[in-house]
XYZ file of C-alpha atoms in Angstrom:
317
model
C -58.776 -7.792 -19.804
C -58.859 -6.857 -23.500
C -59.644 -10.466 -24.366
C -62.884 -10.493 -22.387
C -65.813 -10.621 -24.799
C -68.970 -8.647 -24.134
C -72.474 -9.256 -25.445
C -76.137 -9.186 -24.454
C -78.448 -12.171 -24.118
C -82.207 -12.040 -23.697
C -83.615 -13.504 -20.489
C -87.273 -13.155 -19.477
C -87.685 -10.371 -22.017
C -84.717 -8.375 -20.682
C -81.327 -7.865 -22.307
C -78.605 -8.846 -19.836
C -74.977 -7.886 -20.283
C -72.558 -10.834 -20.255
C -68.759 -10.812 -20.053
C -66.988 -14.023 -21.079
C -63.431 -15.340 -21.220
C -62.116 -18.823 -21.985
C -63.427 -21.787 -23.935
C -63.086 -24.722 -21.567
C -65.680 -27.517 -21.415
C -66.598 -26.601 -17.817
C -68.281 -23.258 -17.061
C -67.933 -20.965 -14.063
C -70.634 -18.344 -13.539
C -69.691 -15.366 -11.356
C -72.496 -13.474 -9.560
C -71.768 -9.976 -8.272
C -73.004 -8.146 -5.191
C -73.504 -4.446 -4.397
C -71.929 -1.990 -5.150
C -70.206 -4.326 -7.542
C -70.800 -5.343 -11.130
C -69.387 -7.951 -13.552
C -66.054 -6.082 -13.333
C -65.555 -7.101 -9.698
C -64.694 -10.603 -10.980
C -62.021 -9.424 -13.447
C -59.165 -11.170 -11.620
C -61.058 -14.434 -11.106
C -62.231 -14.587 -14.728
C -58.649 -14.446 -15.956
C -57.557 -17.125 -13.473
C -60.444 -19.475 -14.275
C -59.934 -19.111 -18.018
C -56.184 -19.731 -17.643
C -57.016 -22.918 -15.720
C -59.088 -24.184 -18.646
C -62.587 -23.039 -17.687
C -65.189 -20.951 -19.463
C -65.487 -17.894 -17.193
C -68.696 -15.872 -17.339
C -69.772 -12.832 -15.325
C -72.942 -10.908 -16.016
C -74.748 -7.862 -14.706
C -77.974 -8.720 -12.902
C -81.125 -7.065 -14.222
C -81.046 -3.330 -13.563
C -77.296 -3.308 -12.904
C -74.548 -1.904 -15.119
C -75.218 -2.577 -18.791
C -78.202 -4.868 -18.232
C -81.759 -3.726 -18.835
C -84.020 -2.694 -15.961
C -87.188 -4.699 -15.330
C -90.324 -2.604 -15.951
C -91.168 -2.484 -12.240
C -88.072 -3.267 -10.153
C -89.980 -2.795 -6.900
C -92.140 -5.841 -7.675
C -89.209 -8.176 -8.353
C -87.875 -10.855 -6.011
C -84.768 -12.963 -5.649
C -86.546 -15.584 -7.686
C -86.125 -13.230 -10.663
C -82.364 -13.354 -10.073
C -82.594 -17.147 -10.124
C -84.297 -16.778 -13.504
C -81.419 -14.528 -14.604
C -78.824 -17.171 -13.677
C -80.668 -20.086 -15.292
C -81.609 -17.947 -18.299
C -78.021 -16.892 -18.928
C -76.918 -20.521 -18.709
C -79.613 -21.554 -21.181
C -78.769 -18.715 -23.573
C -75.107 -19.744 -23.595
C -75.860 -23.447 -23.975
C -74.559 -24.350 -20.520
C -76.220 -27.354 -18.901
C -74.242 -27.357 -15.659
C -71.872 -24.840 -14.067
C -69.957 -23.852 -10.980
C -71.568 -20.838 -9.300
C -69.444 -18.226 -7.528
C -71.390 -15.596 -5.575
C -70.272 -12.566 -3.592
C -72.382 -10.515 -1.171
C -76.034 -10.708 -2.333
C -74.885 -12.684 -5.373
C -74.528 -15.594 -2.949
C -78.316 -15.775 -2.494
C -79.255 -16.632 -6.105
C -76.285 -19.026 -6.172
C -77.734 -20.883 -3.176
C -81.266 -20.765 -4.565
C -80.228 -22.163 -7.944
C -78.330 -24.952 -6.160
C -81.403 -25.715 -4.050
C -84.072 -25.422 -6.728
C -82.106 -26.752 -9.719
C -79.388 -28.996 -8.227
C -78.794 -30.812 -11.530
C -77.544 -27.494 -13.010
C -74.825 -26.957 -10.380
C -71.346 -28.532 -10.126
C -70.481 -26.648 -6.952
C -71.039 -23.376 -5.105
C -68.397 -20.933 -3.884
C -69.459 -17.870 -1.927
C -67.487 -14.961 -0.548
C -68.605 -13.148 2.578
C -72.060 -14.780 2.898
C -72.822 -18.274 4.250
C -75.920 -20.257 3.341
C -78.851 -19.127 5.484
C -81.954 -21.029 4.349
C -84.973 -18.864 3.513
C -87.520 -19.036 6.295
C -85.011 -20.384 8.837
C -84.002 -17.750 11.401
C -80.368 -18.639 11.997
C -79.303 -15.135 13.092
C -80.939 -12.710 15.577
C -81.198 -9.908 13.020
C -83.473 -7.908 15.321
C -80.350 -7.100 17.371
C -78.843 -4.992 14.587
C -78.577 -1.288 15.552
C -81.354 0.814 14.011
C -78.915 3.101 12.198
C -77.250 0.203 10.367
C -77.091 0.830 6.624
C -79.129 -2.266 5.680
C -82.003 -1.081 7.863
C -81.716 2.504 6.597
C -81.882 1.403 2.975
C -84.687 -1.037 3.783
C -87.078 1.578 5.173
C -88.638 2.486 1.867
C -92.096 1.898 3.297
C -91.834 3.947 6.478
C -89.575 6.635 4.999
C -89.845 6.345 1.210
C -86.970 7.885 -0.700
C -84.593 8.357 2.246
C -81.766 6.322 0.714
C -82.392 7.875 -2.693
C -82.162 11.348 -1.163
C -78.959 10.394 0.633
C -77.369 9.170 -2.602
C -78.783 12.108 -4.546
C -76.640 14.629 -2.668
C -73.570 13.333 -4.507
C -72.500 12.320 -7.976
C -72.374 8.615 -8.827
C -68.596 8.408 -8.503
C -68.709 9.783 -4.968
C -71.483 7.377 -3.950
C -69.511 4.361 -5.220
C -66.333 5.624 -3.577
C -68.117 6.167 -0.247
C -69.701 2.714 -0.243
C -66.447 0.998 -1.149
C -64.584 2.830 1.591
C -67.276 2.065 4.168
C -67.705 -1.579 3.194
C -63.992 -2.417 3.246
C -63.891 -1.586 6.962
C -64.247 -4.188 9.682
C -67.053 -2.511 11.668
C -70.778 -2.208 11.010
C -71.780 0.990 9.239
C -74.123 2.659 11.740
C -75.433 6.223 11.461
C -76.862 8.307 14.287
C -80.383 9.713 14.055
C -78.945 12.991 12.720
C -76.777 11.295 10.081
C -77.265 9.594 6.755
C -75.110 6.653 5.684
C -73.114 8.718 3.173
C -72.126 11.035 6.048
C -70.092 8.199 7.594
C -67.533 8.208 4.771
C -64.334 10.232 5.054
C -64.032 12.134 1.754
C -60.295 12.644 2.295
C -59.364 9.013 2.986
C -57.159 7.552 0.214
C -58.378 4.628 -1.837
C -56.918 1.272 -0.760
C -54.000 0.092 -2.936
C -56.048 -2.734 -4.459
C -58.770 -0.346 -5.714
C -57.399 2.174 -8.180
C -58.810 5.371 -9.575
C -59.229 3.497 -12.864
C -61.301 0.822 -11.088
C -63.450 3.523 -9.524
C -63.996 5.103 -12.933
C -65.134 1.772 -14.408
C -67.654 1.209 -11.606
C -68.861 4.795 -11.820
C -69.443 4.656 -15.566
C -71.468 1.448 -15.217
C -73.619 2.834 -12.393
C -74.083 6.088 -14.272
C -75.690 3.920 -16.924
C -77.942 1.938 -14.566
C -78.487 4.242 -11.602
C -79.408 2.836 -8.198
C -83.143 2.162 -8.500
C -82.855 -1.595 -8.960
C -79.699 -1.782 -6.832
C -81.552 -0.448 -3.783
C -84.339 -2.958 -4.334
C -81.916 -5.876 -4.762
C -80.945 -6.855 -2.155
C -82.295 -4.420 0.428
C -86.030 -4.262 -0.231
C -86.977 -7.693 -1.474
C -89.592 -9.535 0.561
C -88.228 -12.756 2.151
C -89.823 -15.894 0.725
C -89.146 -19.616 0.888
C -88.983 -19.796 -2.938
C -90.257 -23.359 -2.899
C -87.229 -24.813 -1.117
C -88.974 -27.701 0.618
C -85.737 -29.175 1.977
C -83.435 -26.283 2.932
C -80.243 -28.195 2.243
C -77.625 -27.806 -0.444
C -75.731 -31.017 -1.122
C -73.465 -29.761 -3.920
C -69.795 -29.290 -3.026
C -69.343 -25.872 -1.479
C -66.717 -23.450 -0.278
C -67.168 -20.336 1.859
C -64.352 -17.773 1.804
C -64.508 -15.268 4.654
C -62.170 -12.444 5.524
C -61.544 -12.031 9.255
C -61.870 -8.274 8.687
C -65.172 -8.490 6.805
C -67.782 -6.404 8.616
C -70.362 -9.129 7.905
C -68.801 -11.110 10.752
C -70.122 -8.387 13.098
C -73.727 -9.291 12.274
C -75.268 -10.682 15.483
C -74.523 -14.398 15.643
C -72.737 -14.551 12.273
C -69.247 -15.471 13.477
C -70.609 -18.197 15.760
C -72.854 -19.558 12.994
C -69.852 -20.011 10.708
C -67.033 -20.925 13.111
C -69.143 -23.439 15.041
C -69.897 -24.995 11.621
C -73.618 -24.829 12.305
C -73.914 -23.701 8.698
C -73.004 -27.269 7.710
C -76.395 -28.431 8.995
C -77.760 -26.875 5.802
C -74.722 -27.321 3.540
C -73.017 -30.552 4.632
C -70.361 -30.653 1.893
C -69.003 -27.212 2.730
C -65.374 -26.205 3.116
C -64.839 -23.047 5.180
C -61.798 -20.833 4.597
C -60.894 -17.806 6.727
C -58.261 -15.289 5.674
C -56.784 -13.204 8.472
C -56.455 -9.980 6.452
C -59.459 -10.362 4.164
C -62.191 -7.721 4.052
C -65.594 -7.585 2.359
C -63.985 -7.206 -1.090
C -61.530 -10.055 -0.651
C -61.617 -11.124 -4.315
C -60.357 -7.676 -5.340
C -58.189 -7.089 -2.272
C -56.362 -10.449 -2.369
C -56.907 -11.801 -5.886
C -53.970 -14.222 -5.949
C -55.073 -15.961 -2.760
C -58.712 -16.138 -3.867
C -57.725 -17.322 -7.351
C -55.700 -20.169 -5.855
C -58.613 -21.259 -3.682
C -60.973 -20.953 -6.650
C -58.948 -22.999 -9.127
C -58.094 -25.660 -6.539
C -61.803 -26.126 -5.785
C -62.750 -26.176 -9.490
C -60.123 -28.757 -10.339
C -61.008 -30.925 -7.334
C -64.683 -31.104 -8.283
C -64.365 -31.257 -12.077
C -63.462 -34.930 -12.238
């Protein structure tokens, strides 16, 4: 971990924090989700670099050590596409493998769709490709107290999520979200509850997530806060982003944990296991891990690293 180099690059007028390890001719760009940060890829960066790749993880705009956009509420996922392409350009990378987790999967898919010549392959964890504008899941069947819907309701109940988070210090918020998200059930609050109320404050951290890890995440979110994090991914307006043909032809791999709560989204398990997702991503390999949860790359790093390096080596020829 000490060998990881840190710097800032300027993209679209914003200074983005970049972590880098390795000097191989092929690059791998890791894209974090929420409540994660570049640090969530620490195990995979070491593995990719050891396998001869240039491993890069950065904080999206408004996350961790990266600069906030002037008006985060006006930003869209297309701005995250600009972050990915801009980081590649700043580092002199013409083409890269993209590895996305949680909402980080969306800009990975969009870059592969909008700029296919920049992408060697796409690996995502926990999120399959769901083309913008194509309703592949009956999302209207989600329970109204589900956390995504609670954090989305900034227009009807502005500030509700912010008030929920604001009752606790940053470390407690990160701890609560990690504990809730590593479960296998949807996080649903009653009308009298807020999402933070669902967390058990006395539950021990899982063995794969140490107090030191929690401190690293907390320090980074103390720097950035949650303003941009609540906008990305929860409050962005869905768009087609100019994807005329909603297909990704680059080699792909989807890694899903059988205990990832995302599989409880209405229709999600059927969409993946029936391989209907391959209608939109025909060159996709699907891997299920029986014990994997939403944070599978941190929970089971050796297994994920093996899948990662095997895929990279297979498609680097």
